[in-house]
Coordinates of C-alpha atoms in Angstrom, one line a residue:
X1 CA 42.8 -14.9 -26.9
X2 CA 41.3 -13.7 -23.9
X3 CA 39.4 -11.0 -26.0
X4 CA 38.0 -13.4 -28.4
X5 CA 37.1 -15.6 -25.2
X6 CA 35.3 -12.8 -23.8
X7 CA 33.3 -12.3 -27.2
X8 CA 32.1 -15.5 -27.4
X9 CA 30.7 -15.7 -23.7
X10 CA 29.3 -12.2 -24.4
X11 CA 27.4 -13.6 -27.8
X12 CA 26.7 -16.8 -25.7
X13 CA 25.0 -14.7 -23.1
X14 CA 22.7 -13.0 -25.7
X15 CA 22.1 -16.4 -27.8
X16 CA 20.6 -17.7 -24.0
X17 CA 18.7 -14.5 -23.7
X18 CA 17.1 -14.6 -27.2
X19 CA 16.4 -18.5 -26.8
X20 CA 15.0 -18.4 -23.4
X21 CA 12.1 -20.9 -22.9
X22 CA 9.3 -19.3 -24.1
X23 CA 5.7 -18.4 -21.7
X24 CA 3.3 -20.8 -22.5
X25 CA -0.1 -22.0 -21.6
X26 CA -1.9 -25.4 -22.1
X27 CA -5.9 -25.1 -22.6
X28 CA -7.5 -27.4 -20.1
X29 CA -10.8 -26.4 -18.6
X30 CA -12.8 -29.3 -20.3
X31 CA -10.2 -32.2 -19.5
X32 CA -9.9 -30.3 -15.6
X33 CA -13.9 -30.9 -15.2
X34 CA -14.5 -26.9 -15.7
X35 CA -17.7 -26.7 -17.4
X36 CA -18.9 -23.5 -17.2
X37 CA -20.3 -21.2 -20.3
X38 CA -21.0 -17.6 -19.7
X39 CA -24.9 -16.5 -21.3
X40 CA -25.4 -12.6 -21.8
X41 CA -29.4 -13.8 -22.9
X42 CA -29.0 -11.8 -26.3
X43 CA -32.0 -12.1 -28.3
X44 CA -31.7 -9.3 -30.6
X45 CA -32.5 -6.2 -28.4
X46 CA -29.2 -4.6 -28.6
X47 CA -29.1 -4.3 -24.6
X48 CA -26.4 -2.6 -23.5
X49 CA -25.7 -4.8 -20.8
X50 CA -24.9 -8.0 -23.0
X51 CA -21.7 -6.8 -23.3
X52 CA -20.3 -6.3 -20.3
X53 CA -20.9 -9.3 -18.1
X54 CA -18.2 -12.0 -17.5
X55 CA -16.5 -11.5 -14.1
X56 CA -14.8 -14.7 -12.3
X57 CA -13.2 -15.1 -9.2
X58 CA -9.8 -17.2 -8.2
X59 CA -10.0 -18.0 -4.6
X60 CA -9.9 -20.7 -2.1
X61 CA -13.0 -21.1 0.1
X62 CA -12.4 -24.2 1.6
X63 CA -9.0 -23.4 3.0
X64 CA -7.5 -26.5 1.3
X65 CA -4.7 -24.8 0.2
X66 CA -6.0 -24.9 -3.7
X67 CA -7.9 -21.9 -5.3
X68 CA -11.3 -22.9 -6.6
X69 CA -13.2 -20.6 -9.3
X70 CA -16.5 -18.9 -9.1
X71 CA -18.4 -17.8 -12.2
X72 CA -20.7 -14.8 -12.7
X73 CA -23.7 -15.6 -15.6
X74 CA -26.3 -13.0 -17.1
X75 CA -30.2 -14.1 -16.8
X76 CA -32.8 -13.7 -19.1
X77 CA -33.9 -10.3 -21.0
X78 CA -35.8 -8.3 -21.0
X79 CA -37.4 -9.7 -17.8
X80 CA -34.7 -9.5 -15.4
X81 CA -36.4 -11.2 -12.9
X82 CA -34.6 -11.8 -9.3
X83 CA -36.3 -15.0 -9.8
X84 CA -36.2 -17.6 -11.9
X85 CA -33.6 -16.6 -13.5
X86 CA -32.5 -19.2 -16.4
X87 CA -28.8 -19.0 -15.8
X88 CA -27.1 -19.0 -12.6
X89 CA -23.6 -18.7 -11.0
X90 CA -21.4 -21.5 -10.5
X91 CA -18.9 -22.1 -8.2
X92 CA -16.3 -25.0 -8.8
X93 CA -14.2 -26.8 -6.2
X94 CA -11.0 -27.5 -6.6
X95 CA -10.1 -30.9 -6.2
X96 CA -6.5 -30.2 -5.8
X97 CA -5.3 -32.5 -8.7
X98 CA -5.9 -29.9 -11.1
X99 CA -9.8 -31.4 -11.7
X100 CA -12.5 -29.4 -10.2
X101 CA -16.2 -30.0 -9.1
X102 CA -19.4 -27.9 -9.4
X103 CA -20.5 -27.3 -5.5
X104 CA -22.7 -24.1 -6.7
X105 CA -25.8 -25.6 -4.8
X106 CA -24.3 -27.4 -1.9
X107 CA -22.8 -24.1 -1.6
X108 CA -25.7 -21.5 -1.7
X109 CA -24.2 -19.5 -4.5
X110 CA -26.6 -20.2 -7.6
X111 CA -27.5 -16.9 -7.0
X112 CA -30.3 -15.1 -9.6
X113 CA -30.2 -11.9 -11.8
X114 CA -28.3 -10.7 -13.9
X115 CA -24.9 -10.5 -12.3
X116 CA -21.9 -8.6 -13.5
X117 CA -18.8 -8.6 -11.6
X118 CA -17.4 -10.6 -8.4
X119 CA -15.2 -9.1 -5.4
X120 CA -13.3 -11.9 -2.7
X121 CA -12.1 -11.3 0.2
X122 CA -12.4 -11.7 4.3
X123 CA -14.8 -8.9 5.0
X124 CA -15.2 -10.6 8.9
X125 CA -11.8 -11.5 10.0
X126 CA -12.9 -15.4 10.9
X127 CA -10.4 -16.9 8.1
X128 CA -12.6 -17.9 5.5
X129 CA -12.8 -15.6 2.2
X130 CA -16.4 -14.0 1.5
X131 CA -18.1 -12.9 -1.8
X132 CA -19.8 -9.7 -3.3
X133 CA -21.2 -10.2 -6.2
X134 CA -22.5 -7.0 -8.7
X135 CA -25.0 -7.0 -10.7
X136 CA -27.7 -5.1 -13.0
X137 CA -30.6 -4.9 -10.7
X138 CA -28.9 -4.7 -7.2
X139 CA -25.7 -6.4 -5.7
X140 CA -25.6 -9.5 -3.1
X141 CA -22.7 -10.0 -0.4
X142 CA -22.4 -13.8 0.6
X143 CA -20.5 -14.9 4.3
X144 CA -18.9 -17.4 4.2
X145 CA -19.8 -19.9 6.9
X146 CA -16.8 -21.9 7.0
X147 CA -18.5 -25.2 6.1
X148 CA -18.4 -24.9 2.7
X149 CA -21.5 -23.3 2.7
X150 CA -22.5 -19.4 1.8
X151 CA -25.3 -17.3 3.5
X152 CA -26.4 -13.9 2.0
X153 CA -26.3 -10.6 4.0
X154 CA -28.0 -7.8 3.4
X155 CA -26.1 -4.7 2.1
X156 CA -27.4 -0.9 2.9
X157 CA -30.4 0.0 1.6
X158 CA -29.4 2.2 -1.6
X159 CA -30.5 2.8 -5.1
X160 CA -30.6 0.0 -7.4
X161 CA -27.5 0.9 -9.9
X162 CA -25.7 -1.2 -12.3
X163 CA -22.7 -2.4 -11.1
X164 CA -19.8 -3.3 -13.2
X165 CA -16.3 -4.0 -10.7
X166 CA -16.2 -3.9 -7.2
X167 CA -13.2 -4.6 -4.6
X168 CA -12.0 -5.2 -1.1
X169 CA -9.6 -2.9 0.6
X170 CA -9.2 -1.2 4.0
X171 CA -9.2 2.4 3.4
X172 CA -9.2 3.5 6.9
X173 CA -6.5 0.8 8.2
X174 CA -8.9 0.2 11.5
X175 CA -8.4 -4.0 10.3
X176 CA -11.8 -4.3 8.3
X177 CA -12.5 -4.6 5.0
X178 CA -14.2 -1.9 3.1
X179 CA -15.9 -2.4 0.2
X180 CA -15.7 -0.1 -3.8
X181 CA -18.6 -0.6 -6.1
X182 CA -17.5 0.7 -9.5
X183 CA -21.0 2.1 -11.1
X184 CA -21.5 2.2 -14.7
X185 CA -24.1 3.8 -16.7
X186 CA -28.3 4.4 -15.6
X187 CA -30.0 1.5 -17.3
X188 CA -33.5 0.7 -17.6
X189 CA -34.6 -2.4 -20.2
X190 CA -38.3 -0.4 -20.9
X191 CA -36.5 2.7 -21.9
X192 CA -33.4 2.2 -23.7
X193 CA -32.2 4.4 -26.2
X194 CA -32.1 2.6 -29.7
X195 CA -29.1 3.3 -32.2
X196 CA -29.0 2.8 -35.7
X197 CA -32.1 2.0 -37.9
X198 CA -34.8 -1.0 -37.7
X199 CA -33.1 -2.5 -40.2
X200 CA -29.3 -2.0 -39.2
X201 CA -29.7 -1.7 -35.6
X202 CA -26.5 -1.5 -33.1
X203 CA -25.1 -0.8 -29.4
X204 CA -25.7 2.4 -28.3
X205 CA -21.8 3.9 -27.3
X206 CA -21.8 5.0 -23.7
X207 CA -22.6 8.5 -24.3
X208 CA -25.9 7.9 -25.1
X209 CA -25.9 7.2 -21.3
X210 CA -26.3 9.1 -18.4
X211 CA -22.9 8.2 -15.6
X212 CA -23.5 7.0 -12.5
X213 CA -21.2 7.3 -8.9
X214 CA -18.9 5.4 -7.5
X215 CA -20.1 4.0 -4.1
X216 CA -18.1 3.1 -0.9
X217 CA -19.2 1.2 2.0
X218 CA -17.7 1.1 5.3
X219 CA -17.3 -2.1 7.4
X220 CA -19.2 -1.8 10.8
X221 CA -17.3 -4.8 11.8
X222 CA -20.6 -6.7 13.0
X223 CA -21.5 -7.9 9.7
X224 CA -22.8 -4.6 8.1
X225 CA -21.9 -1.5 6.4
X226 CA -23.1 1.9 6.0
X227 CA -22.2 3.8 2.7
X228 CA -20.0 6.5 3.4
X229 CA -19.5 7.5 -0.3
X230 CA -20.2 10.8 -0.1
X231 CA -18.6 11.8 3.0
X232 CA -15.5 10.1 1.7
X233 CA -15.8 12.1 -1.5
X234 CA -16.0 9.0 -3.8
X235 CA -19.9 9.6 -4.5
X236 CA -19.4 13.4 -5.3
X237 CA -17.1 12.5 -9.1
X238 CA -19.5 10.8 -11.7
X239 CA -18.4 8.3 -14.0
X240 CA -18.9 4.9 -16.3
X241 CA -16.9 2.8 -14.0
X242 CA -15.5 -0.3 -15.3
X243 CA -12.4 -1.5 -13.4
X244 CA -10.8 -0.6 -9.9
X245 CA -7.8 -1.1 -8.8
X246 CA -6.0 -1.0 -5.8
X247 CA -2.7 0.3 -4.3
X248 CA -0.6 2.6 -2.1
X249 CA 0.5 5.2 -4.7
X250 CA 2.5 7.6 -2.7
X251 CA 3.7 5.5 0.1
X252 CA 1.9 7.0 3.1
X253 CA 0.3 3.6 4.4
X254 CA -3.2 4.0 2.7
X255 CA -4.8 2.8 0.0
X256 CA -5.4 5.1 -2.9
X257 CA -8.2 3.4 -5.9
X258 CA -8.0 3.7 -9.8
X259 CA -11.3 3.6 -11.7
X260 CA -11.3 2.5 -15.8
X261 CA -14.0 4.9 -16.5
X262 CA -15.5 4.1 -20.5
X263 CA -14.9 6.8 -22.9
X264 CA -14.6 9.3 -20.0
X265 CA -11.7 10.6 -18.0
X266 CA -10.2 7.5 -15.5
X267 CA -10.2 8.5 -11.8
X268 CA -7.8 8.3 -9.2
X269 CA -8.6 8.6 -5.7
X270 CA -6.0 9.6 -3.2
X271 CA -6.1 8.4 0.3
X272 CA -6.0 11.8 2.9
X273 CA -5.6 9.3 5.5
X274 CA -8.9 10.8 7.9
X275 CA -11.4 8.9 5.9
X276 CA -11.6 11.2 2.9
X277 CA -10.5 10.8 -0.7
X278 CA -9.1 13.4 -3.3
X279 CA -9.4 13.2 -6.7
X280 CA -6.1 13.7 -8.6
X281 CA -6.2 11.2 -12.1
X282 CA -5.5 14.4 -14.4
X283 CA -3.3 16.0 -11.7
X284 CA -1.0 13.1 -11.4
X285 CA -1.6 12.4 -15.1
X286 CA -3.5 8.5 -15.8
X287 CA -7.1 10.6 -16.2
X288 CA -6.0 10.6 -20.4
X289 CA -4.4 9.3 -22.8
X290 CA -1.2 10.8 -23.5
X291 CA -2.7 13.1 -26.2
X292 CA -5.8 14.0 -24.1
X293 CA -8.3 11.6 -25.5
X294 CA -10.5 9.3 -22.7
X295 CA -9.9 5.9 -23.8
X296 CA -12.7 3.4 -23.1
X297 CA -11.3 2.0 -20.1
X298 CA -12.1 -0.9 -19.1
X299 CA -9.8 -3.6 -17.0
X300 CA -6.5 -2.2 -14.7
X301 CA -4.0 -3.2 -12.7
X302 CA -2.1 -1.4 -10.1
X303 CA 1.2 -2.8 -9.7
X304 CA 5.4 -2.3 -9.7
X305 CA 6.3 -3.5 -13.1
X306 CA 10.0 -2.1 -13.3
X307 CA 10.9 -2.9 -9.9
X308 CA 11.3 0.5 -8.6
X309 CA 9.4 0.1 -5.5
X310 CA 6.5 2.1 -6.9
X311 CA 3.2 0.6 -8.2
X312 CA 2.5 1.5 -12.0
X313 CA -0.9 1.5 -13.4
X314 CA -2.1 -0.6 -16.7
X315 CA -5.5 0.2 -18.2
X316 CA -7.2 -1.5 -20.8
X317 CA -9.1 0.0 -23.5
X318 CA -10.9 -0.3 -27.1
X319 CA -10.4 -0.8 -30.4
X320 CA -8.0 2.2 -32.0
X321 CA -7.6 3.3 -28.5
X322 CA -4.1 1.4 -27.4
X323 CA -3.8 0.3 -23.8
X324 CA -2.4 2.9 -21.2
X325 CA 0.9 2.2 -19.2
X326 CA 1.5 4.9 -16.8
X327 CA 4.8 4.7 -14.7
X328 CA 4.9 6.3 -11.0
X329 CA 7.2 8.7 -10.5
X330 CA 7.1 8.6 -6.8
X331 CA 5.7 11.1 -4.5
X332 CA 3.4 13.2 -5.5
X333 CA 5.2 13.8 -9.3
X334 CA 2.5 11.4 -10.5
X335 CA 2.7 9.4 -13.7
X336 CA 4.4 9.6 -17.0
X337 CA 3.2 7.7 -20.1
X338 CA 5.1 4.4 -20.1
X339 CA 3.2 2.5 -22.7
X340 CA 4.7 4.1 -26.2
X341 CA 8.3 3.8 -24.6
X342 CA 7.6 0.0 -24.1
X343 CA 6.1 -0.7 -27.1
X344 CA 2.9 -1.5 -25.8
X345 CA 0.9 1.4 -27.4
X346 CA 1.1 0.4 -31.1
X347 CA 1.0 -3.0 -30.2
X348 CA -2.4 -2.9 -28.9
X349 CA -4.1 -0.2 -31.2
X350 CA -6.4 -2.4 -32.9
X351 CA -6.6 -4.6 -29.8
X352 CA -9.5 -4.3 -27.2
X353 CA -9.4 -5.5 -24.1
X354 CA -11.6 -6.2 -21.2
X355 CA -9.6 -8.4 -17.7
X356 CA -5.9 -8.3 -17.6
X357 CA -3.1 -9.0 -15.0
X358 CA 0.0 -8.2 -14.1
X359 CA 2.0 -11.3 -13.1
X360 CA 5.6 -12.9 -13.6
X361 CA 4.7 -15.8 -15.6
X362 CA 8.3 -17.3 -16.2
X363 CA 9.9 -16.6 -12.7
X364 CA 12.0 -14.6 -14.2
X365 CA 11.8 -11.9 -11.6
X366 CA 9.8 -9.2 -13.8
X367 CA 6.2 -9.0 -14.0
X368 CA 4.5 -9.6 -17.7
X369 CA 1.4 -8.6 -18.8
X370 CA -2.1 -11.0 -19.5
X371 CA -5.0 -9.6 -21.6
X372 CA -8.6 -10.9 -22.2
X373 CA -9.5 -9.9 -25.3
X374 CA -12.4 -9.5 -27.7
X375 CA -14.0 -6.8 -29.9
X376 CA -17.6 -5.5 -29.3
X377 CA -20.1 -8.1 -30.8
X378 CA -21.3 -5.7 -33.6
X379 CA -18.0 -5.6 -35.6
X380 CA -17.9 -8.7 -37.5
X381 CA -21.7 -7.4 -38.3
X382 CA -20.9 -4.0 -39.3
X383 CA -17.3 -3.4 -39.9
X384 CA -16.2 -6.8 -41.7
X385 CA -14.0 -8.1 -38.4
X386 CA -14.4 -10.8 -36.5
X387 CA -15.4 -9.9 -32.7
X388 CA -13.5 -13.0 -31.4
X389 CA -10.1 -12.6 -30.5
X390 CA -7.5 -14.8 -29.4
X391 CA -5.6 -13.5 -26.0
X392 CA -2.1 -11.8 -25.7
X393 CA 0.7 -12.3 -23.3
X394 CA 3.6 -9.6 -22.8
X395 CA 7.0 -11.0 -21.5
X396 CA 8.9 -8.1 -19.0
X397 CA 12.0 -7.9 -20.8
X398 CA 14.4 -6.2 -17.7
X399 CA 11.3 -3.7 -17.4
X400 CA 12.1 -1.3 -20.4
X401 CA 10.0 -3.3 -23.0
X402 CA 7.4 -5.0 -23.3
X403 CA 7.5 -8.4 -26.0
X404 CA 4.6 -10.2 -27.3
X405 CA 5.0 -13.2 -27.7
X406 CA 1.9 -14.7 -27.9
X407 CA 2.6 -16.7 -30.7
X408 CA 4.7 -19.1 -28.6
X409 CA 2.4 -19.2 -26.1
X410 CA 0.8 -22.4 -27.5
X411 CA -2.0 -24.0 -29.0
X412 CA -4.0 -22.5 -26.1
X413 CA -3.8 -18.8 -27.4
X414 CA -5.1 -19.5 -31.1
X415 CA -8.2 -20.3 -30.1
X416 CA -10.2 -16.8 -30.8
X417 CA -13.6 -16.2 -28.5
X418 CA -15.5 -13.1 -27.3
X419 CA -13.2 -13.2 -23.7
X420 CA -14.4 -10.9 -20.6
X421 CA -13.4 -11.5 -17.1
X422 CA -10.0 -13.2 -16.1
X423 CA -8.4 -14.5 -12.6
X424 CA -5.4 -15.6 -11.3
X425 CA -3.9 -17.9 -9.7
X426 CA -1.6 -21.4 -9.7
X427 CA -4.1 -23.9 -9.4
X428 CA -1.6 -26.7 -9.1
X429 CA 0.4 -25.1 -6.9
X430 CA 3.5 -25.9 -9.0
X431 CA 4.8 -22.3 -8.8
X432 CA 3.6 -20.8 -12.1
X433 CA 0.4 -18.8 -12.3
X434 CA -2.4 -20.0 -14.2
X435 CA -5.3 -17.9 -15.5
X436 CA -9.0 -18.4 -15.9
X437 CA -11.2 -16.8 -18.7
X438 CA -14.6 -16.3 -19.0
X439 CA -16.0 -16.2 -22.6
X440 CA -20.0 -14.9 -23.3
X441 CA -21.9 -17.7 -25.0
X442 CA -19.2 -19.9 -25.5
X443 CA -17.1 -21.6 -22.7
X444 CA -14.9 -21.2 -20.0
X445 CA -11.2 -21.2 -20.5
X446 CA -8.0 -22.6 -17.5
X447 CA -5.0 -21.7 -19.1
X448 CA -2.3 -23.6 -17.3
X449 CA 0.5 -22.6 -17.2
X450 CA 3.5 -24.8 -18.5
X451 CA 6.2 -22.7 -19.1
X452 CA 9.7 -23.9 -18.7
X453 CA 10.8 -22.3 -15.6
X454 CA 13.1 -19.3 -15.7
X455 CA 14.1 -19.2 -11.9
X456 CA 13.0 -19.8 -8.3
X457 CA 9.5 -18.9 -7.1
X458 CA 8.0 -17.8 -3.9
X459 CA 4.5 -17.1 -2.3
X460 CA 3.3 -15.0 0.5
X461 CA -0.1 -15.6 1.9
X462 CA -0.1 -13.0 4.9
X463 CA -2.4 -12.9 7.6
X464 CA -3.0 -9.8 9.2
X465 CA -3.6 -8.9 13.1
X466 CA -4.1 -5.8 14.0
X467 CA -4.4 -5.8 9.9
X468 CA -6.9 -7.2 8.1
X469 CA -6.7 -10.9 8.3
X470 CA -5.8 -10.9 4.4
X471 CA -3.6 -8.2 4.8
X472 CA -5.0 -7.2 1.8
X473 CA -3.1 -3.6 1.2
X474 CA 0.4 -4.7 2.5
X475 CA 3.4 -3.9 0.1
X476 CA 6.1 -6.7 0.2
X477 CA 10.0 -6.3 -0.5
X478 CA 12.0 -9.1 -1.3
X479 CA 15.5 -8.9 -1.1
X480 CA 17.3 -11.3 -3.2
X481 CA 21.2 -12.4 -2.7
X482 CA 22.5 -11.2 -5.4
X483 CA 21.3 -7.3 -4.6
X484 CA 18.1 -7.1 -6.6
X485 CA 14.7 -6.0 -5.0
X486 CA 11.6 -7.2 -6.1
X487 CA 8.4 -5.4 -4.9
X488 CA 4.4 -6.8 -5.0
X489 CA 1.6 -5.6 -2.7
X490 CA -1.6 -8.1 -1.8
X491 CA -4.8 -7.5 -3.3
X492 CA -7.5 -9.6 -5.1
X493 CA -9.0 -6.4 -7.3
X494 CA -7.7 -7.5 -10.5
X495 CA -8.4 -6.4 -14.0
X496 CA -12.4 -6.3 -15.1
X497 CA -14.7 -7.4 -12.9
X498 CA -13.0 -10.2 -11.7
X499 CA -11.0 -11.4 -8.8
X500 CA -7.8 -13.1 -8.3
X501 CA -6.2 -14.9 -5.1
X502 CA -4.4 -12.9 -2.4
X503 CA -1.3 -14.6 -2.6
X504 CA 1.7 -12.3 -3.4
X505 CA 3.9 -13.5 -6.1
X506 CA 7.4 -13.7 -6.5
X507 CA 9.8 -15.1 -9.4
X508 CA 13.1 -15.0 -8.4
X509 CA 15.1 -15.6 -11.2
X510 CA 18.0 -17.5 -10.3
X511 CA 18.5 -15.9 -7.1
X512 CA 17.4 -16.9 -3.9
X513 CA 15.6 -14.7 -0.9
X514 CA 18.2 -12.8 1.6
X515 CA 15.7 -11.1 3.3
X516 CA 11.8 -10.2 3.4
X517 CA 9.7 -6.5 4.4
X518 CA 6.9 -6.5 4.9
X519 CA 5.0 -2.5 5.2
X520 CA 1.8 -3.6 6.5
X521 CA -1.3 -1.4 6.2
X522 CA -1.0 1.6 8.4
X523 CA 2.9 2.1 8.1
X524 CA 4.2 -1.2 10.6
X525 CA 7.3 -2.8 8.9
X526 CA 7.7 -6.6 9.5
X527 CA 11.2 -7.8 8.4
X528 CA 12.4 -11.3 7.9
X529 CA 15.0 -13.5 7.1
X530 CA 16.1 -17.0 6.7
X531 CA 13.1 -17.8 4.0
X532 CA 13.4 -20.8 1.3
X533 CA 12.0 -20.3 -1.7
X534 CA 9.8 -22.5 -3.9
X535 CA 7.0 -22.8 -2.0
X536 CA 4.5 -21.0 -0.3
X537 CA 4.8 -19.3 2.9
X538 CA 2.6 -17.8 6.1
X539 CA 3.7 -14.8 7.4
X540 CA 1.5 -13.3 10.3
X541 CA 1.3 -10.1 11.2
X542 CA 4.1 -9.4 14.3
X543 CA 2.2 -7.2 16.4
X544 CA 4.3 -5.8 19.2
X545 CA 3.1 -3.7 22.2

């Protein structure tokens, strides 16, 4: 009796596990007030740079406790004027009942050009997140002010270069932010190469391109910078730059940086620690597929997804390329292809993908996966396939497989459109992380998240001291009561060209927290205890004599 007891409990157990509530998202940027569409000014000139635009930004720049969303938008072509540019960038306040409100000119942010990709974060120290904001023709950083008003600073002097990603991090842990441009391709409207014939004309693939450097400016900590990028060794590697992404690979308190290079090899920058960077991506293995092909990378993420304490690295790429999951190893034994043991490779071969994020959507205590997706805009021309895609979500399953399960994901992830850029964050604060989707020439999309919840939820805004008042580069463990540890780090460099709140995320399953470490930049561990869960908390930086 007891065996057959024992059975059934054990069959019960995998009935609950096949039936658990599935991920889903409700579609609601028009009913939320969010009325934003993204123009890439395509008029039949087969300009490279109409395909690449779309980054967005999740971040809260009022301090009201509720992130608000800022919009990159292309301009005109083949003009590309720095003024009077038709379209501009918006920026949308969040009016903390899940409604927002367009504050783009009461705000300074219109901005002009033709703008690319957006980078948040508190580059002065004085609280209030600030923007940097890439773009074709040159780049623009904003402060802000703290009154709900932006004011442009100037950057260094440099070389006009087209700019695709950018990010905040503190490479040399002195508490300042440093900023990573990720460069793209040299592009000039008057002497484009054209592909194809008059008659059946196309975009040109990136080789017909020349690569450009990666560029890194150093905080001066009065409110400039000065590009160190080839001191640092970031300038000396070329590229076609796409995503960057951030994390502390190896453990040794510094930052190291991933680039999604497009149809070249990725990079990965190692931190030396004395203000210098090393190149390692084919070294520790995520420069190639696992074959040795360069995918055409585009969007990555830098985070733990089995919960081993060491970040993993997710890289989005094109159609018949499949999307790259490279699991660390620890130390300095780099990477090992994750993504055909997971079952993410063929799943996403005739898949492309531009943003993406790693983020535990059902609190279920592993991180799943969020992709953007879309094909170029000359296949449904050419090839007899529709460019518009609808977007895929990946549940965690105990961090050994990856499931799609997109198709219970809603109404919200039928809808098919040419997606770029994605952010996130929970925009209702309710615990479960929503995301934001840019889509060219049609509209914006707030997928909010309403999930049945899995398990308990927690959220860690830190603010640094002697760190940078983000504590953007911190790695967080949380230790739960019933033995498990669940590992995040902060940073708003998220998938393509976009930018997502600092906030590190937790689902807890149906634990609760025993105890909290917190490894801030530079090597100090913070530990704490006595934390509830379901809620947001402050932790600032204990700085001890």
């Amino acid at each position: 009796m007891l065996r057959i007891l024992l059975l059934v409990l054990a069959s019960t157990a995998v009935l609950c596990s096949v039936e658990a509530p599935p991920i889903r998202f409700e579609e609601i940027a028009a009913k939320a007030g969010l009325r934003f569409q993204l123009q890439n000014g395509e008029a039949g000139g087969f300009h490279q740079i109409e395909l690449t635009l779309g980054g967005v930004a999740a971040f809260d720049y009022n301090n009201d406790g509720c992130a608000d969303i800022f919009f990159t938008n292309g301009a005109e072509i083949p003009s590309l004027r720095k003024t009077g540019a038709k379209f501009s960038n918006r920026l949308f306040r969040n009016n903390c009942d899940l409604t927002f409100t367009d504050v783009t000119t009461e705000a300074g942010l219109a901005g002009e050009g033709y703008s690319m990709a957006v980078a948040a974060g508190d580059f002065d120290n004085d609280g209030f997140t600030d923007l940097f904001v890439a773009g074709v023709k040159g780049n623009a950083l904003y402060r802000n002010l703290g009154k709900g008003r932006f004011a442009a600073i100037e950057m260094p002097k440099a070389e006009a270069r087209w700019a695709v990603s950018a990010g905040w991090f503190d490479y040399d842990n002195d508490g300042w932010l440093d900023l990573f441009v990720a460069n793209y391709v040299e592009w000039d409207a008057a002497k484009e190469p054209r592909c194809g014939t008059p008659e059946r004309q196309y975009y040109c693939h990136p080789n017909a391109y020349r690569g450009l450097p990666n560029q890194l400016f150093h905080n001066n900590r009065d409110g400039s910078f000065s590009d160190v990028s080839m001191g640092a060794g970031i300038g000396r590697q070329i590229g076609k730059g796409m995503g960057v992404a951030f994390a502390d690979m190896d453990g040794d308190g510094f930052t190291d940086v991933f680039v999604a290079n497009d149809s070249v090899r990725g990079l990965l920058f190692r931190n030396q620690g004395n203000g210098k960077f090393e190149e390692i991506g084919l070294e520790a293995g995520v420069a190639l597929r696992d074959d040795g092909h360069a995918i055409a990378g585009m969007g990555a993420d830098f985070r733990d997804l089995d919960n081993d304490g060491r970040p993993d690295l997710l890289v989005s790429g094109i159609l018949n390329d499949s999307f790259l999951l490279f699991r660390n190893l620890g130390g300095r034994l780099g990477f090992e292809d994750y993504a055909q043991r997971t079952g993410l490779l063929m799943s996403t071969r005739q898949l492309t993908g531009w943003s993406l994020g790693i983020y535990d959507f059902d609190n279920d205590g592993w991180k799943d996966l969020f992709f953007a997706l879309a094909h170029l805009m000359q296949l449904d021309r050419y090839l007899g396939r529709e460019s518009a895609l609808p977007n895929r979500v990946y549940r965690n399953v105990g961090g050994k497989r990856l499931e799609d399960v997109s198709a219970d994901a809603g109404v919200a992830f039928e809808g098919a459109a040419l997606h770029r850029g994605a952010a996130f964050a929970d925009f209702d604060n309710d615990g479960r992380v929503d995301v934001v989707v840019s889509a060219v020439n049609g509209p914006a999309k707030l997928f909010h998240n309403v999930g049945a919840d899995r398990g308990h939820w927690l959220g860690i805004r830190l603010r640094g001291v002697r760190s940078n008042r983000q504590g953007l580069g911190a790695a967080v463990r949380v230790h739960l009561a019933d033995g498990r540890d669940l590992y995040n780090h902060a940073t708003t460099a998220v998938g393509y060209a976009s930018s997502s709140e600092a906030v590190v995320r937790f689902g807890l399953g149906a634990s609760r927290v025993d105890s909290i470490e917190i490894r801030w930049p530079g090597g100090h561990v913070q530990k704490l205890s006595g934390v509830a869960a379901d809620r947001i908390v402050e932790i600032a930086e204990d700085v001890k004599p």
